[in-house]
Each structure stands twice: as C-alpha cells, then as structure tokens.
Amino acid sequence: MVGAPAGGRSGPGRAGTPGPPVRRILVTGGEGQLGLELRRHAWPAGVEIFAPSRAALDLTDPEAARSIAEGGFAAIVNAAAYTAVDRAESEAAAAFAINAHGAAALADAARAADIPLVHVSTDYVFRGDAAEPYETDAPVDPINVYGASKAAGEAAVLSGPPRAAVVRTSWVVSAHRSNFVKTMLRLGAQRDVVRVVDDQRGAPTLARDLAEALAVIALRMIDDRDAPAGLFHVTNAGSATWRDFADAIFDAARARGAKVPRVEAIATADYPTPARRPAYGVLSTRRVEREHGVAPLPWRERLPALVAEIMETSG
C-alpha cells in the first residue's frame, strides 16, 4: 500500500457536473523540505498528490516497485533522498540504498506502469572545478559518497522508463526542516560573529520555486507523451558563495528589525568536514528554460519573503 491522498485537488466542479479526470501523482520524500512544498503547491483541479510516509513506502523494499506500478498513478516525482553528505562517507550503503537503489526501484515501477518519472538530483554529481555554469551534458565526476550515490541514481533513472526526467538542483532552502537559511538565522540570534565559507560557489534554490518547476515538468509529461525528457537543471537565478548567501540572509533579517551578527569569511580548509565539497556547483538552466518554459527567479529577490516566513513562524 503506497499511502493516501496528501494535498492536491480533485472531484466535481459545479454541482452535478463531473470534474476533470483525476491525475494521481506519487510524491516520494513527502516529509522533506521539497516534498512538503510539493504537497502544498497549488496543483490544478483534477490532480491528487499521494505522499506516503517512509514507513508506508520503503524504497529499499523489493516489493515497492510492484506496489507503485499497480497503484494507478499518472506520474512519480521522486523527492526522496539520503542527504546527510558528511555521514554518507561512513554510511555509503545507506546512501546508495536510497539514492541509487531506491531510484532504480522507481524507474522499474515507472517503466512497468508506462508513466513519467521526475527524479531530483544534485550539483554534487560534478567535480566542482568548472569556471562557468555546468550544462546538462557535462560529464559527472563526484568527489564524495553522496555525489556518487546520486550519480548512480541518475544513471538508473535515465536507463529506465522512456519518459524520465532527471532534475538537478543546488543549495535548496525553505521554511521547513534543516537548511542553510534556518541555520544562519538561528546562529545569528545566538552569536556576535558567524564564520562562513567563502570559496564555494553555487546557486541558492528555494524549495517552493523548485516545486513549481517540477510540477510544470511532471504535468507536461503526463499530458504529452512527446514532452522533452532527460536531464534538466533547475535553480534560482544568480550565484553566490556561502558567505554571500549569509550576508543576504542577515540583510533580510536586519530589515525586519532583527539583531544580526558580523559575518567572517573563511576558507573551506578552515572548516574541515568528512566529505569534500565541490568548489563550484553553478548549474546552467538553459535547457529547462528552452524546453519547458521554466524561467528561474532571482534568489536575491525571493529570499526576503522566505526569511520573513521563517522569522514569523519561529516567533
């Protein structure tokens, strides 16, 4: 059993008249920050979102693919992932179980049911030594276990159902769960100085905007069997170092009257972690703009509203 409806809209329109055919979309990872945004997204009438818990749908269970294939879904959006980058260095089997084998199970299910699969991946599949944004056809060369597990998942999806899209993204933040914006606001309230890495560059991405793009791609692939598939990159427009990102977060907090710390720039070498991080992970969004009409919004314009939401909900 893969779960019960969690969000979305369906059913009749005016009294006594049938509504549009129900399109049931399975969202995995529904309790994560992206999954939560997919569940709260304003889907069109006639769409039902099913977001089962991890216990209800264990992607490491060999029976999962059969259960999904028989579930009557119109599409799958895979937002489930093992994202503990540092812990993955010592838990490689766990990372690969979800990010690679779980993705393969969903690919098998999508192939068996002849439905689209939209799979979320990461900039960490790249080495991070580029000087300009990575295009979708750039060779993958991960430098940590997490990136390797996600690259394996991509390969499984792209070799599976004919209607499959792999959507790479980066630096995802939201008002939910743990992420960089929430961490900076918490540390900023506790400290006078916050030290932040300034030699890694990427593209901040609001989970809400990523969910919007995934919805566009998924619905188009449901409605049009010839819709563009394959690899896409989706981020907000613009890039930043982590220090740049922190400065912008505290600027937004200051504008709302919060006490903010001084941000001290440090090098990656000054903040050692078990997993190596790519120094550069900016992704070119040109293909998704061209093929699906998804125009990325500037992260600097979108950030203040997110900071306000977090500050309001945290009291």
Coordinates of C-alpha atoms in Angstrom, one line a residue:
M1 CA 0.0 0.0 0.0
V2 CA 1.6 3.3 -1.0
G3 CA -0.5 5.7 1.0
A4 CA -3.4 8.0 1.0
P5 CA -4.0 11.4 -0.6
A6 CA -2.0 14.3 0.8
G7 CA -2.9 17.6 -0.8
G8 CA -4.0 18.4 -4.3
R9 CA -7.4 19.0 -5.6
S10 CA -9.9 16.7 -7.4
G11 CA -13.5 15.9 -7.8
P12 CA -16.5 17.5 -9.4
G13 CA -16.7 21.1 -10.5
R14 CA -20.1 22.6 -10.3
A15 CA -22.8 20.6 -8.5
G16 CA -24.0 17.8 -10.7
T17 CA -21.2 18.0 -13.2
P18 CA -18.2 15.8 -13.3
G19 CA -14.8 17.4 -12.9
P20 CA -11.7 16.7 -15.0
P21 CA -10.2 13.2 -14.9
V22 CA -8.2 12.7 -11.7
R23 CA -4.5 12.5 -12.2
R24 CA -2.9 10.9 -9.2
I25 CA 0.8 11.8 -8.7
L26 CA 3.0 9.9 -6.3
V27 CA 5.5 12.1 -4.4
T28 CA 8.2 10.3 -2.6
G29 CA 10.1 12.1 0.2
G30 CA 6.9 14.0 1.1
E31 CA 8.2 14.8 4.6
G32 CA 11.4 16.6 3.4
Q33 CA 11.6 20.3 2.6
L34 CA 11.0 19.8 -1.1
G35 CA 8.3 17.2 -0.6
L36 CA 6.4 19.5 1.8
E37 CA 6.5 22.2 -0.9
L38 CA 5.2 19.8 -3.5
R39 CA 2.3 18.9 -1.2
R40 CA 1.4 22.5 -0.6
H41 CA 1.8 23.5 -4.2
A42 CA -1.3 24.9 -5.9
W43 CA -1.9 21.9 -8.3
P44 CA -4.6 22.3 -10.9
A45 CA -8.1 20.8 -10.4
G46 CA -8.1 17.1 -11.1
V47 CA -4.7 16.4 -9.5
E48 CA -4.3 14.3 -6.4
I49 CA -1.0 14.1 -4.6
F50 CA -0.1 11.0 -2.8
A51 CA 2.8 11.4 -0.4
P52 CA 3.2 8.3 1.7
S53 CA 5.5 8.2 4.8
R54 CA 8.8 6.4 4.6
A55 CA 7.3 3.6 6.6
A56 CA 4.4 3.2 4.2
L57 CA 6.7 3.2 1.2
D58 CA 10.2 1.9 1.8
L59 CA 12.1 2.3 -1.4
T60 CA 14.7 -0.2 -0.3
D61 CA 11.9 -2.9 -0.2
P62 CA 12.0 -5.1 -3.3
E63 CA 8.1 -5.1 -3.3
A64 CA 8.0 -1.3 -3.6
A65 CA 8.2 -1.2 -7.4
R66 CA 5.4 -3.7 -7.8
S67 CA 3.2 -1.8 -5.4
I68 CA 3.8 1.5 -7.2
A69 CA 3.3 0.0 -10.6
E70 CA -0.1 -1.2 -9.6
G71 CA -1.1 2.0 -7.8
G72 CA -2.8 3.7 -10.7
F73 CA -0.6 6.7 -10.7
A74 CA -0.2 9.2 -13.6
A75 CA 3.4 10.1 -12.7
I76 CA 6.0 9.8 -10.0
V77 CA 8.0 12.7 -8.6
N78 CA 11.0 11.4 -6.6
A79 CA 12.0 13.9 -3.9
A80 CA 13.2 11.2 -1.5
A81 CA 17.0 11.3 -0.8
Y82 CA 19.7 10.5 1.7
T83 CA 21.1 14.0 2.1
A84 CA 23.5 13.7 5.1
V85 CA 26.6 14.5 3.0
D86 CA 29.1 14.0 5.7
R87 CA 27.5 11.0 7.3
A88 CA 27.4 9.3 3.9
E89 CA 31.2 9.0 4.0
S90 CA 30.8 6.3 6.7
E91 CA 27.3 5.1 5.7
A92 CA 27.8 4.5 2.0
A93 CA 25.5 1.5 1.9
A94 CA 22.6 3.6 3.4
A95 CA 23.2 6.4 0.9
F96 CA 23.3 4.1 -2.1
A97 CA 20.2 2.2 -0.8
I98 CA 18.0 5.3 -1.1
N99 CA 19.8 7.5 -3.7
A100 CA 20.7 4.7 -6.2
H101 CA 18.7 1.5 -5.5
G102 CA 15.6 3.4 -4.5
A103 CA 15.8 5.5 -7.7
A104 CA 16.2 2.3 -9.6
A105 CA 13.1 0.8 -8.0
L106 CA 11.1 3.8 -9.0
A107 CA 12.4 3.6 -12.5
D108 CA 11.3 0.0 -12.7
A109 CA 7.9 0.9 -11.5
A110 CA 7.5 3.8 -14.0
R111 CA 8.6 1.5 -16.8
A112 CA 6.1 -1.2 -15.8
A113 CA 3.3 1.3 -15.5
D114 CA 4.3 3.3 -18.5
I115 CA 4.2 6.6 -16.6
P116 CA 6.6 9.5 -16.4
L117 CA 9.2 9.7 -13.6
V118 CA 10.7 13.0 -12.5
H119 CA 13.7 12.4 -10.3
V120 CA 15.5 15.1 -8.3
S121 CA 19.3 15.1 -8.3
T122 CA 22.1 17.5 -7.3
D123 CA 25.1 19.6 -8.4
Y124 CA 27.2 17.3 -6.3
V125 CA 27.4 14.8 -9.2
F126 CA 30.0 17.2 -10.6
R127 CA 33.7 17.6 -9.6
G128 CA 33.3 21.3 -8.9
D129 CA 36.3 22.6 -10.8
A130 CA 34.4 24.4 -13.6
A131 CA 34.7 28.1 -14.3
E132 CA 31.2 28.6 -15.8
P133 CA 27.8 27.0 -15.2
Y134 CA 27.6 23.3 -15.8
E135 CA 25.4 22.3 -18.8
T136 CA 23.3 19.2 -18.6
D137 CA 25.6 17.2 -20.8
A138 CA 28.7 17.9 -18.7
P139 CA 30.4 14.7 -17.5
V140 CA 29.7 13.7 -14.0
D141 CA 32.7 13.2 -11.6
P142 CA 31.6 13.2 -8.0
I143 CA 34.1 13.8 -5.2
N144 CA 32.2 12.3 -2.3
V145 CA 30.0 9.3 -1.5
Y146 CA 26.7 11.4 -1.5
G147 CA 27.5 12.6 -5.0
A148 CA 28.4 9.2 -6.2
S149 CA 25.2 7.7 -4.9
K150 CA 23.2 10.4 -6.7
A151 CA 25.1 9.9 -9.9
A152 CA 24.3 6.2 -9.7
G153 CA 20.6 7.1 -9.2
E154 CA 20.7 9.3 -12.2
A155 CA 22.1 6.5 -14.4
A156 CA 19.4 4.1 -13.2
V157 CA 16.6 6.6 -14.0
L158 CA 18.0 7.6 -17.4
S159 CA 18.3 4.0 -18.4
G160 CA 14.8 3.1 -17.2
P161 CA 11.5 4.4 -18.4
P162 CA 11.4 6.3 -21.7
R163 CA 9.6 9.2 -20.1
A164 CA 12.1 10.1 -17.4
A165 CA 13.4 13.5 -16.3
V166 CA 16.3 14.0 -14.0
V167 CA 16.3 17.5 -12.5
R168 CA 19.5 18.6 -10.8
T169 CA 19.4 21.4 -8.3
S170 CA 21.5 23.0 -5.6
W171 CA 21.6 24.7 -2.2
V172 CA 17.9 24.1 -1.5
V173 CA 16.3 26.1 1.3
S174 CA 12.8 26.5 2.7
A175 CA 10.9 27.3 5.9
H176 CA 10.9 23.5 6.6
R177 CA 13.4 21.1 8.1
S178 CA 17.1 22.0 8.5
N179 CA 18.8 24.1 5.8
F180 CA 21.3 27.0 5.5
V181 CA 18.8 29.9 5.9
K182 CA 17.3 28.5 9.1
T183 CA 20.8 27.7 10.5
M184 CA 22.1 31.2 9.8
L185 CA 19.1 32.8 11.4
R186 CA 19.5 30.5 14.5
L187 CA 23.2 31.2 14.8
G188 CA 22.8 34.9 14.1
A189 CA 20.4 35.1 17.1
Q190 CA 23.0 33.4 19.3
R191 CA 26.3 34.8 18.2
D192 CA 28.0 38.1 17.5
V193 CA 30.2 36.7 14.8
V194 CA 29.4 33.9 12.4
R195 CA 32.2 32.3 10.3
V196 CA 31.1 31.2 6.8
V197 CA 32.9 29.6 3.9
D198 CA 33.6 32.0 1.1
D199 CA 35.4 29.8 -1.5
Q200 CA 32.5 27.5 -2.6
R201 CA 30.1 28.9 -5.1
G202 CA 26.6 27.7 -6.1
A203 CA 23.1 28.8 -6.8
P204 CA 20.6 29.1 -3.9
T205 CA 17.3 27.5 -4.7
L206 CA 14.0 28.0 -2.9
A207 CA 12.2 24.7 -2.5
R208 CA 8.9 26.4 -3.4
D209 CA 10.3 27.6 -6.7
L210 CA 11.8 24.1 -7.4
A211 CA 8.4 22.5 -6.6
E212 CA 6.8 24.8 -9.1
A213 CA 9.2 23.8 -11.8
L214 CA 8.8 20.1 -11.0
A215 CA 5.0 20.5 -11.3
V216 CA 5.4 22.1 -14.7
I217 CA 7.6 19.3 -16.0
A218 CA 5.5 16.5 -14.4
L219 CA 2.2 17.7 -15.7
R220 CA 3.5 18.3 -19.2
M221 CA 5.0 14.8 -19.3
I222 CA 1.6 13.4 -18.2
D223 CA -0.3 15.3 -20.9
D224 CA 2.2 14.9 -23.7
R225 CA 4.0 11.7 -24.3
D226 CA 6.5 13.5 -26.5
A227 CA 7.3 16.2 -23.9
P228 CA 11.1 16.7 -23.5
A229 CA 12.7 14.3 -21.1
G230 CA 16.3 13.6 -19.9
L231 CA 18.5 15.9 -17.9
F232 CA 17.5 19.4 -16.7
H233 CA 18.9 21.9 -14.3
V234 CA 16.6 24.0 -12.1
T235 CA 17.9 26.6 -9.6
N236 CA 17.0 30.2 -8.8
A237 CA 18.8 32.7 -11.0
G238 CA 22.1 34.1 -9.8
S239 CA 25.0 32.5 -7.9
A240 CA 26.7 33.2 -4.5
T241 CA 29.3 31.9 -2.1
W242 CA 28.1 30.7 1.2
R243 CA 29.3 33.9 2.7
D244 CA 27.4 36.0 0.1
F245 CA 24.3 33.9 0.9
A246 CA 24.8 34.5 4.6
D247 CA 25.2 38.3 4.1
A248 CA 21.9 38.4 2.1
I249 CA 20.1 36.4 4.8
F250 CA 21.2 38.8 7.5
D251 CA 20.4 41.8 5.4
A252 CA 16.8 40.5 5.1
A253 CA 16.7 39.8 8.8
R254 CA 18.0 43.2 9.7
A255 CA 15.3 44.8 7.5
R256 CA 12.8 43.2 9.8
G257 CA 14.4 44.6 12.9
A258 CA 16.5 41.5 14.0
K259 CA 19.8 41.7 15.6
V260 CA 22.4 40.3 13.2
P261 CA 26.0 39.2 13.6
R262 CA 29.1 40.1 11.7
V263 CA 29.9 37.6 9.0
E264 CA 33.6 36.5 8.9
A265 CA 34.7 34.9 5.6
I266 CA 36.7 31.7 5.9
A267 CA 38.2 29.1 3.5
T268 CA 37.0 25.6 3.1
A269 CA 40.3 24.5 4.6
D270 CA 39.3 26.3 7.8
Y271 CA 36.2 24.3 8.2
P272 CA 37.2 20.6 7.6
T273 CA 34.4 18.1 7.1
P274 CA 34.4 14.4 6.4
A275 CA 33.1 14.9 2.9
R276 CA 34.8 17.1 0.3
R277 CA 32.6 19.7 -1.2
P278 CA 32.7 20.9 -4.9
A279 CA 34.2 24.4 -5.0
Y280 CA 31.8 25.3 -7.9
G281 CA 28.3 24.0 -8.4
V282 CA 26.5 26.6 -10.5
L283 CA 24.1 24.9 -13.0
S284 CA 23.1 26.2 -16.4
T285 CA 19.3 26.3 -16.6
R286 CA 19.2 27.0 -20.3
R287 CA 17.7 23.6 -21.3
V288 CA 14.7 23.7 -18.9
E289 CA 14.0 27.3 -19.9
R290 CA 14.1 26.4 -23.6
E291 CA 12.3 23.0 -23.4
H292 CA 9.8 23.6 -20.6
G293 CA 9.5 27.4 -20.4
V294 CA 10.7 27.4 -16.8
A295 CA 12.2 30.8 -16.1
P296 CA 14.3 30.9 -12.9
L297 CA 13.5 33.7 -10.5
P298 CA 16.5 35.6 -8.9
W299 CA 17.2 34.1 -5.5
R300 CA 18.1 37.6 -4.0
E301 CA 14.5 38.7 -4.8
R302 CA 12.9 35.6 -3.4
L303 CA 15.0 35.4 -0.2
P304 CA 13.4 38.2 1.9
A305 CA 9.9 36.6 1.8
L306 CA 11.4 33.3 3.0
V307 CA 13.4 34.9 5.8
A308 CA 10.2 36.7 6.9
E309 CA 8.2 33.4 6.8
I310 CA 10.9 31.7 9.0
M311 CA 11.1 34.6 11.5
E312 CA 7.3 34.7 11.8
T313 CA 6.8 31.0 12.3
S314 CA 9.7 30.8 14.8
G315 CA 8.4 33.5 17.0

